[in-house]
Amino acid sequence: MEQKKKKIPERRCLGCNEHKPKAELLRVVRTPEGEIALDFKGKMNGRGAYICHKIGCLRKARKSKRIDKSLACEIPEAVYDAMEKELEENV
């Protein structure tokens, strides 16, 4: 019997618009409490949006407000600054 190939979930980066395997992308989460956070493990509760592990993709998504639209909320500039700093430290 032929073994079924396991489907790898893909998501689209909000910066460069490329489809990539979910594991290669960084998840930005709006928690049920309304906080915005970077989810490096991909397991946090809440609504998620995905970006590449590149600072350029975060900046593109920030400029076009794609993350705001995807998470259906207004993200303060201070939160974007903190996300950029955290991304630089963890990549």
PDB file of N, CA and C in Angstrom:
ATOM      1  N   MET A   1       0.821  -1.191   0.000  1.00  0.00           N
ATOM      2  CA  MET A   1       0.000   0.000   0.000  1.00  0.00           C
ATOM      3  C   MET A   1       0.871   1.263   0.000  1.00  0.00           C
ATOM      4  N   GLU A   2       0.407   2.247  -0.748  1.00  0.00           N
ATOM      5  CA  GLU A   2       1.155   3.492  -0.846  1.00  0.00           C
ATOM      6  C   GLU A   2       0.904   4.367   0.390  1.00  0.00           C
ATOM      7  N   GLN A   3       2.010   4.907   0.931  1.00  0.00           N
ATOM      8  CA  GLN A   3       1.882   5.751   2.110  1.00  0.00           C
ATOM      9  C   GLN A   3       1.487   7.171   1.686  1.00  0.00           C
ATOM     10  N   LYS A   4       0.532   7.742   2.417  1.00  0.00           N
ATOM     11  CA  LYS A   4       0.061   9.085   2.102  1.00  0.00           C
ATOM     12  C   LYS A   4       1.096  10.121   2.522  1.00  0.00           C
ATOM     13  N   LYS A   5       1.346  11.098   1.651  1.00  0.00           N
ATOM     14  CA  LYS A   5       2.258  12.173   2.000  1.00  0.00           C
ATOM     15  C   LYS A   5       1.557  13.133   2.950  1.00  0.00           C
ATOM     16  N   LYS A   6       2.289  13.527   3.994  1.00  0.00           N
ATOM     17  CA  LYS A   6       1.712  14.464   4.956  1.00  0.00           C
ATOM     18  C   LYS A   6       1.756  15.868   4.367  1.00  0.00           C
ATOM     19  N   LYS A   7       0.616  16.553   4.432  1.00  0.00           N
ATOM     20  CA  LYS A   7       0.529  17.905   3.890  1.00  0.00           C
ATOM     21  C   LYS A   7       1.170  18.885   4.870  1.00  0.00           C
ATOM     22  N   ILE A   8       2.054  19.725   4.358  1.00  0.00           N
ATOM     23  CA  ILE A   8       2.707  20.732   5.197  1.00  0.00           C
ATOM     24  C   ILE A   8       1.895  22.018   5.105  1.00  0.00           C
ATOM     25  N   PRO A   9       1.408  22.520   6.262  1.00  0.00           N
ATOM     26  CA  PRO A   9       0.601  23.751   6.213  1.00  0.00           C
ATOM     27  C   PRO A   9       1.446  24.949   5.779  1.00  0.00           C
ATOM     28  N   GLU A  10       0.884  25.754   4.897  1.00  0.00           N
ATOM     29  CA  GLU A  10       1.574  26.948   4.419  1.00  0.00           C
ATOM     30  C   GLU A  10       0.798  28.192   4.818  1.00  0.00           C
ATOM     31  N   ARG A  11       1.536  29.265   5.019  1.00  0.00           N
ATOM     32  CA  ARG A  11       0.939  30.565   5.319  1.00  0.00           C
ATOM     33  C   ARG A  11       1.636  31.607   4.449  1.00  0.00           C
ATOM     34  N   ARG A  12       0.980  32.762   4.290  1.00  0.00           N
ATOM     35  CA  ARG A  12       1.547  33.834   3.460  1.00  0.00           C
ATOM     36  C   ARG A  12       2.149  34.908   4.360  1.00  0.00           C
ATOM     37  N   CYS A  13       3.356  35.319   4.030  1.00  0.00           N
ATOM     38  CA  CYS A  13       4.026  36.396   4.764  1.00  0.00           C
ATOM     39  C   CYS A  13       3.342  37.716   4.405  1.00  0.00           C
ATOM     40  N   LEU A  14       3.027  38.517   5.410  1.00  0.00           N
ATOM     41  CA  LEU A  14       2.365  39.799   5.167  1.00  0.00           C
ATOM     42  C   LEU A  14       3.330  40.872   4.664  1.00  0.00           C
ATOM     43  N   GLY A  15       4.633  40.575   4.691  1.00  0.00           N
ATOM     44  CA  GLY A  15       5.621  41.530   4.186  1.00  0.00           C
ATOM     45  C   GLY A  15       5.894  41.325   2.711  1.00  0.00           C
ATOM     46  N   CYS A  16       6.358  40.120   2.350  1.00  0.00           N
ATOM     47  CA  CYS A  16       6.771  39.855   0.964  1.00  0.00           C
ATOM     48  C   CYS A  16       5.704  39.116   0.153  1.00  0.00           C
ATOM     49  N   ASN A  17       4.603  38.707   0.783  1.00  0.00           N
ATOM     50  CA  ASN A  17       3.491  37.995   0.133  1.00  0.00           C
ATOM     51  C   ASN A  17       3.868  36.624  -0.426  1.00  0.00           C
ATOM     52  N   GLU A  18       4.952  36.023   0.063  1.00  0.00           N
ATOM     53  CA  GLU A  18       5.347  34.686  -0.398  1.00  0.00           C
ATOM     54  C   GLU A  18       4.694  33.629   0.484  1.00  0.00           C
ATOM     55  N   HIS A  19       4.278  32.522  -0.138  1.00  0.00           N
ATOM     56  CA  HIS A  19       3.755  31.388   0.613  1.00  0.00           C
ATOM     57  C   HIS A  19       4.929  30.533   1.060  1.00  0.00           C
ATOM     58  N   LYS A  20       4.976  30.230   2.355  1.00  0.00           N
ATOM     59  CA  LYS A  20       6.060  29.421   2.908  1.00  0.00           C
ATOM     60  C   LYS A  20       5.476  28.453   3.926  1.00  0.00           C
ATOM     61  N   PRO A  21       6.227  27.384   4.242  1.00  0.00           N
ATOM     62  CA  PRO A  21       5.746  26.486   5.299  1.00  0.00           C
ATOM     63  C   PRO A  21       5.574  27.250   6.611  1.00  0.00           C
ATOM     64  N   LYS A  22       4.508  26.946   7.317  1.00  0.00           N
ATOM     65  CA  LYS A  22       4.156  27.635   8.556  1.00  0.00           C
ATOM     66  C   LYS A  22       5.319  27.683   9.553  1.00  0.00           C
ATOM     67  N   ALA A  23       6.092  26.593   9.612  1.00  0.00           N
ATOM     68  CA  ALA A  23       7.201  26.505  10.568  1.00  0.00           C
ATOM     69  C   ALA A  23       8.309  27.522  10.280  1.00  0.00           C
ATOM     70  N   GLU A  24       8.417  27.995   9.045  1.00  0.00           N
ATOM     71  CA  GLU A  24       9.468  28.957   8.678  1.00  0.00           C
ATOM     72  C   GLU A  24       9.070  30.403   8.961  1.00  0.00           C
ATOM     73  N   LEU A  25       7.816  30.625   9.326  1.00  0.00           N
ATOM     74  CA  LEU A  25       7.330  31.989   9.537  1.00  0.00           C
ATOM     75  C   LEU A  25       7.161  32.310  11.010  1.00  0.00           C
ATOM     76  N   LEU A  26       7.166  33.596  11.313  1.00  0.00           N
ATOM     77  CA  LEU A  26       6.976  34.093  12.670  1.00  0.00           C
ATOM     78  C   LEU A  26       5.535  34.537  12.813  1.00  0.00           C
ATOM     79  N   ARG A  27       4.904  34.131  13.899  1.00  0.00           N
ATOM     80  CA  ARG A  27       3.492  34.454  14.111  1.00  0.00           C
ATOM     81  C   ARG A  27       3.370  35.688  14.999  1.00  0.00           C
ATOM     82  N   VAL A  28       2.551  36.632  14.565  1.00  0.00           N
ATOM     83  CA  VAL A  28       2.205  37.798  15.366  1.00  0.00           C
ATOM     84  C   VAL A  28       0.791  37.523  15.870  1.00  0.00           C
ATOM     85  N   VAL A  29       0.584  37.645  17.182  1.00  0.00           N
ATOM     86  CA  VAL A  29      -0.678  37.235  17.787  1.00  0.00           C
ATOM     87  C   VAL A  29      -1.393  38.394  18.472  1.00  0.00           C
ATOM     88  N   ARG A  30      -2.728  38.428  18.289  1.00  0.00           N
ATOM     89  CA  ARG A  30      -3.579  39.287  19.132  1.00  0.00           C
ATOM     90  C   ARG A  30      -4.241  38.327  20.108  1.00  0.00           C
ATOM     91  N   THR A  31      -3.856  38.439  21.376  1.00  0.00           N
ATOM     92  CA  THR A  31      -4.382  37.526  22.395  1.00  0.00           C
ATOM     93  C   THR A  31      -5.838  37.861  22.690  1.00  0.00           C
ATOM     94  N   PRO A  32      -6.573  36.934  23.338  1.00  0.00           N
ATOM     95  CA  PRO A  32      -7.968  37.231  23.708  1.00  0.00           C
ATOM     96  C   PRO A  32      -8.098  38.483  24.591  1.00  0.00           C
ATOM     97  N   GLU A  33      -7.016  38.838  25.300  1.00  0.00           N
ATOM     98  CA  GLU A  33      -7.026  40.052  26.139  1.00  0.00           C
ATOM     99  C   GLU A  33      -6.753  41.313  25.317  1.00  0.00           C
ATOM    100  N   GLY A  34      -6.410  41.151  24.042  1.00  0.00           N
ATOM    101  CA  GLY A  34      -6.175  42.301  23.166  1.00  0.00           C
ATOM    102  C   GLY A  34      -4.717  42.718  23.057  1.00  0.00           C
ATOM    103  N   GLU A  35      -3.799  41.968  23.661  1.00  0.00           N
ATOM    104  CA  GLU A  35      -2.373  42.292  23.574  1.00  0.00           C
ATOM    105  C   GLU A  35      -1.811  41.776  22.253  1.00  0.00           C
ATOM    106  N   ILE A  36      -0.769  42.464  21.752  1.00  0.00           N
ATOM    107  CA  ILE A  36      -0.085  42.035  20.534  1.00  0.00           C
ATOM    108  C   ILE A  36       1.276  41.490  20.948  1.00  0.00           C
ATOM    109  N   ALA A  37       1.621  40.306  20.450  1.00  0.00           N
ATOM    110  CA  ALA A  37       2.896  39.694  20.825  1.00  0.00           C
ATOM    111  C   ALA A  37       3.459  38.886  19.669  1.00  0.00           C
ATOM    112  N   LEU A  38       4.781  38.656  19.715  1.00  0.00           N
ATOM    113  CA  LEU A  38       5.425  37.769  18.753  1.00  0.00           C
ATOM    114  C   LEU A  38       5.402  36.365  19.343  1.00  0.00           C
ATOM    115  N   ASP A  39       4.982  35.417  18.557  1.00  0.00           N
ATOM    116  CA  ASP A  39       4.863  34.035  19.008  1.00  0.00           C
ATOM    117  C   ASP A  39       5.908  33.193  18.272  1.00  0.00           C
ATOM    118  N   PHE A  40       7.051  32.964  18.913  1.00  0.00           N
ATOM    119  CA  PHE A  40       8.146  32.238  18.267  1.00  0.00           C
ATOM    120  C   PHE A  40       7.877  30.738  18.174  1.00  0.00           C
ATOM    121  N   LYS A  41       7.012  30.200  19.025  1.00  0.00           N
ATOM    122  CA  LYS A  41       6.712  28.764  19.007  1.00  0.00           C
ATOM    123  C   LYS A  41       5.456  28.443  18.196  1.00  0.00           C
ATOM    124  N   GLY A  42       4.599  29.442  17.950  1.00  0.00           N
ATOM    125  CA  GLY A  42       3.383  29.222  17.166  1.00  0.00           C
ATOM    126  C   GLY A  42       2.265  28.544  17.940  1.00  0.00           C
ATOM    127  N   LYS A  43       2.285  28.632  19.270  1.00  0.00           N
ATOM    128  CA  LYS A  43       1.307  27.918  20.090  1.00  0.00           C
ATOM    129  C   LYS A  43       0.389  28.827  20.925  1.00  0.00           C
ATOM    130  N   MET A  44       0.629  30.141  20.897  1.00  0.00           N
ATOM    131  CA  MET A  44      -0.168  31.043  21.740  1.00  0.00           C
ATOM    132  C   MET A  44      -1.630  31.098  21.291  1.00  0.00           C
ATOM    133  N   ASN A  45      -2.516  31.330  22.256  1.00  0.00           N
ATOM    134  CA  ASN A  45      -3.930  31.506  21.941  1.00  0.00           C
ATOM    135  C   ASN A  45      -4.139  32.865  21.294  1.00  0.00           C
ATOM    136  N   GLY A  46      -5.082  32.932  20.381  1.00  0.00           N
ATOM    137  CA  GLY A  46      -5.425  34.209  19.777  1.00  0.00           C
ATOM    138  C   GLY A  46      -5.351  34.180  18.266  1.00  0.00           C
ATOM    139  N   ARG A  47      -5.685  35.319  17.684  1.00  0.00           N
ATOM    140  CA  ARG A  47      -5.682  35.483  16.231  1.00  0.00           C
ATOM    141  C   ARG A  47      -4.263  35.711  15.756  1.00  0.00           C
ATOM    142  N   GLY A  48      -3.862  35.026  14.699  1.00  0.00           N
ATOM    143  CA  GLY A  48      -2.489  35.121  14.238  1.00  0.00           C
ATOM    144  C   GLY A  48      -2.339  35.685  12.841  1.00  0.00           C
ATOM    145  N   ALA A  49      -1.201  36.318  12.621  1.00  0.00           N
ATOM    146  CA  ALA A  49      -0.780  36.792  11.302  1.00  0.00           C
ATOM    147  C   ALA A  49       0.677  36.369  11.165  1.00  0.00           C
ATOM    148  N   TYR A  50       1.140  36.160   9.950  1.00  0.00           N
ATOM    149  CA  TYR A  50       2.477  35.600   9.758  1.00  0.00           C
ATOM    150  C   TYR A  50       3.388  36.521   8.961  1.00  0.00           C
ATOM    151  N   ILE A  51       4.670  36.563   9.390  1.00  0.00           N
ATOM    152  CA  ILE A  51       5.704  37.294   8.658  1.00  0.00           C
ATOM    153  C   ILE A  51       6.973  36.446   8.640  1.00  0.00           C
ATOM    154  N   CYS A  52       7.863  36.736   7.679  1.00  0.00           N
ATOM    155  CA  CYS A  52       9.157  36.057   7.615  1.00  0.00           C
ATOM    156  C   CYS A  52      10.002  36.490   8.817  1.00  0.00           C
ATOM    157  N   HIS A  53      11.084  35.772   9.040  1.00  0.00           N
ATOM    158  CA  HIS A  53      11.999  36.132  10.119  1.00  0.00           C
ATOM    159  C   HIS A  53      12.946  37.255   9.685  1.00  0.00           C
ATOM    160  N   LYS A  54      12.523  38.061   8.725  1.00  0.00           N
ATOM    161  CA  LYS A  54      13.360  39.156   8.228  1.00  0.00           C
ATOM    162  C   LYS A  54      12.790  40.482   8.719  1.00  0.00           C
ATOM    163  N   ILE A  55      13.653  41.364   9.164  1.00  0.00           N
ATOM    164  CA  ILE A  55      13.235  42.668   9.672  1.00  0.00           C
ATOM    165  C   ILE A  55      12.582  43.483   8.548  1.00  0.00           C
ATOM    166  N   GLY A  56      13.032  43.274   7.308  1.00  0.00           N
ATOM    167  CA  GLY A  56      12.465  43.991   6.158  1.00  0.00           C
ATOM    168  C   GLY A  56      10.994  43.669   5.948  1.00  0.00           C
ATOM    169  N   CYS A  57      10.624  42.406   6.158  1.00  0.00           N
ATOM    170  CA  CYS A  57       9.220  42.003   5.991  1.00  0.00           C
ATOM    171  C   CYS A  57       8.346  42.638   7.065  1.00  0.00           C
ATOM    172  N   LEU A  58       8.861  42.713   8.290  1.00  0.00           N
ATOM    173  CA  LEU A  58       8.105  43.370   9.369  1.00  0.00           C
ATOM    174  C   LEU A  58       7.909  44.847   9.044  1.00  0.00           C
ATOM    175  N   ARG A  59       8.947  45.487   8.537  1.00  0.00           N
ATOM    176  CA  ARG A  59       8.849  46.917   8.193  1.00  0.00           C
ATOM    177  C   ARG A  59       7.862  47.154   7.049  1.00  0.00           C
ATOM    178  N   LYS A  60       7.867  46.266   6.039  1.00  0.00           N
ATOM    179  CA  LYS A  60       6.913  46.391   4.925  1.00  0.00           C
ATOM    180  C   LYS A  60       5.480  46.235   5.422  1.00  0.00           C
ATOM    181  N   ALA A  61       5.253  45.212   6.259  1.00  0.00           N
ATOM    182  CA  ALA A  61       3.918  44.960   6.800  1.00  0.00           C
ATOM    183  C   ALA A  61       3.479  46.116   7.693  1.00  0.00           C
ATOM    184  N   ARG A  62       4.438  46.717   8.406  1.00  0.00           N
ATOM    185  CA  ARG A  62       4.142  47.860   9.284  1.00  0.00           C
ATOM    186  C   ARG A  62       3.727  49.081   8.456  1.00  0.00           C
ATOM    187  N   LYS A  63       4.491  49.347   7.401  1.00  0.00           N
ATOM    188  CA  LYS A  63       4.235  50.519   6.558  1.00  0.00           C
ATOM    189  C   LYS A  63       2.860  50.441   5.898  1.00  0.00           C
ATOM    190  N   SER A  64       2.487  49.250   5.431  1.00  0.00           N
ATOM    191  CA  SER A  64       1.210  49.095   4.739  1.00  0.00           C
ATOM    192  C   SER A  64       0.055  48.742   5.679  1.00  0.00           C
ATOM    193  N   LYS A  65       0.357  48.627   6.976  1.00  0.00           N
ATOM    194  CA  LYS A  65      -0.647  48.311   8.007  1.00  0.00           C
ATOM    195  C   LYS A  65      -1.332  46.963   7.766  1.00  0.00           C
ATOM    196  N   ARG A  66      -0.611  46.026   7.139  1.00  0.00           N
ATOM    197  CA  ARG A  66      -1.192  44.705   6.857  1.00  0.00           C
ATOM    198  C   ARG A  66      -1.464  43.900   8.116  1.00  0.00           C
ATOM    199  N   ILE A  67      -0.578  44.028   9.108  1.00  0.00           N
ATOM    200  CA  ILE A  67      -0.792  43.275  10.359  1.00  0.00           C
ATOM    201  C   ILE A  67      -2.022  43.822  11.076  1.00  0.00           C
ATOM    202  N   ASP A  68      -2.184  45.140  11.084  1.00  0.00           N
ATOM    203  CA  ASP A  68      -3.367  45.760  11.703  1.00  0.00           C
ATOM    204  C   ASP A  68      -4.647  45.201  11.077  1.00  0.00           C
ATOM    205  N   LYS A  69      -4.656  45.143   9.744  1.00  0.00           N
ATOM    206  CA  LYS A  69      -5.850  44.668   9.030  1.00  0.00           C
ATOM    207  C   LYS A  69      -6.100  43.187   9.296  1.00  0.00           C
ATOM    208  N   SER A  70      -5.039  42.403   9.288  1.00  0.00           N
ATOM    209  CA  SER A  70      -5.169  40.969   9.485  1.00  0.00           C
ATOM    210  C   SER A  70      -5.664  40.616  10.895  1.00  0.00           C
ATOM    211  N   LEU A  71      -5.190  41.373  11.889  1.00  0.00           N
ATOM    212  CA  LEU A  71      -5.596  41.118  13.275  1.00  0.00           C
ATOM    213  C   LEU A  71      -6.828  41.926  13.675  1.00  0.00           C
ATOM    214  N   ALA A  72      -7.327  42.734  12.760  1.00  0.00           N
ATOM    215  CA  ALA A  72      -8.526  43.550  12.973  1.00  0.00           C
ATOM    216  C   ALA A  72      -8.422  44.433  14.211  1.00  0.00           C
ATOM    217  N   CYS A  73      -7.262  45.110  14.357  1.00  0.00           N
ATOM    218  CA  CYS A  73      -7.093  46.061  15.458  1.00  0.00           C
ATOM    219  C   CYS A  73      -5.985  47.054  15.105  1.00  0.00           C
ATOM    220  N   GLU A  74      -5.951  48.161  15.817  1.00  0.00           N
ATOM    221  CA  GLU A  74      -4.935  49.189  15.619  1.00  0.00           C
ATOM    222  C   GLU A  74      -3.721  48.824  16.467  1.00  0.00           C
ATOM    223  N   ILE A  75      -2.550  48.745  15.845  1.00  0.00           N
ATOM    224  CA  ILE A  75      -1.335  48.408  16.595  1.00  0.00           C
ATOM    225  C   ILE A  75      -0.528  49.683  16.819  1.00  0.00           C
ATOM    226  N   PRO A  76      -0.276  50.039  18.089  1.00  0.00           N
ATOM    227  CA  PRO A  76       0.499  51.253  18.394  1.00  0.00           C
ATOM    228  C   PRO A  76       1.941  51.158  17.878  1.00  0.00           C
ATOM    229  N   GLU A  77       2.524  52.317  17.547  1.00  0.00           N
ATOM    230  CA  GLU A  77       3.901  52.358  17.042  1.00  0.00           C
ATOM    231  C   GLU A  77       4.879  51.744  18.037  1.00  0.00           C
ATOM    232  N   ALA A  78       4.650  51.955  19.341  1.00  0.00           N
ATOM    233  CA  ALA A  78       5.535  51.417  20.381  1.00  0.00           C
ATOM    234  C   ALA A  78       5.581  49.892  20.324  1.00  0.00           C
ATOM    235  N   VAL A  79       4.456  49.258  19.987  1.00  0.00           N
ATOM    236  CA  VAL A  79       4.395  47.803  19.885  1.00  0.00           C
ATOM    237  C   VAL A  79       5.209  47.340  18.675  1.00  0.00           C
ATOM    238  N   TYR A  80       5.109  48.057  17.557  1.00  0.00           N
ATOM    239  CA  TYR A  80       5.912  47.729  16.373  1.00  0.00           C
ATOM    240  C   TYR A  80       7.407  47.863  16.697  1.00  0.00           C
ATOM    241  N   ASP A  81       7.773  48.943  17.406  1.00  0.00           N
ATOM    242  CA  ASP A  81       9.177  49.147  17.778  1.00  0.00           C
ATOM    243  C   ASP A  81       9.678  47.992  18.637  1.00  0.00           C
ATOM    244  N   ALA A  82       8.859  47.569  19.595  1.00  0.00           N
ATOM    245  CA  ALA A  82       9.225  46.453  20.473  1.00  0.00           C
ATOM    246  C   ALA A  82       9.350  45.157  19.669  1.00  0.00           C
ATOM    247  N   MET A  83       8.448  44.958  18.681  1.00  0.00           N
ATOM    248  CA  MET A  83       8.505  43.753  17.848  1.00  0.00           C
ATOM    249  C   MET A  83       9.788  43.743  17.008  1.00  0.00           C
ATOM    250  N   GLU A  84      10.170  44.903  16.456  1.00  0.00           N
ATOM    251  CA  GLU A  84      11.401  44.982  15.666  1.00  0.00           C
ATOM    252  C   GLU A  84      12.609  44.630  16.525  1.00  0.00           C
ATOM    253  N   LYS A  85      12.645  45.176  17.738  1.00  0.00           N
ATOM    254  CA  LYS A  85      13.765  44.923  18.655  1.00  0.00           C
ATOM    255  C   LYS A  85      13.822  43.438  19.022  1.00  0.00           C
ATOM    256  N   GLU A  86      12.676  42.850  19.331  1.00  0.00           N
ATOM    257  CA  GLU A  86      12.608  41.436  19.698  1.00  0.00           C
ATOM    258  C   GLU A  86      13.023  40.540  18.529  1.00  0.00           C
ATOM    259  N   LEU A  87      12.617  40.913  17.316  1.00  0.00           N
ATOM    260  CA  LEU A  87      12.980  40.146  16.125  1.00  0.00           C
ATOM    261  C   LEU A  87      14.492  40.196  15.893  1.00  0.00           C
ATOM    262  N   GLU A  88      15.091  41.380  16.072  1.00  0.00           N
ATOM    263  CA  GLU A  88      16.543  41.528  15.910  1.00  0.00           C
ATOM    264  C   GLU A  88      17.299  40.666  16.915  1.00  0.00           C
ATOM    265  N   GLU A  89      16.797  40.596  18.151  1.00  0.00           N
ATOM    266  CA  GLU A  89      17.464  39.830  19.220  1.00  0.00           C
ATOM    267  C   GLU A  89      17.335  38.325  19.020  1.00  0.00           C
ATOM    268  N   ASN A  90      16.220  37.865  18.456  1.00  0.00           N
ATOM    269  CA  ASN A  90      15.951  36.437  18.369  1.00  0.00           C
ATOM    270  C   ASN A  90      16.280  35.785  17.031  1.00  0.00           C
ATOM    271  N   VAL A  91      16.743  36.570  16.075  1.00  0.00           N
ATOM    272  CA  VAL A  91      17.019  35.976  14.761  1.00  0.00           C
ATOM    273  C   VAL A  91      18.510  35.989  14.477  1.00  0.00           C
TER     274      VAL A  91
END
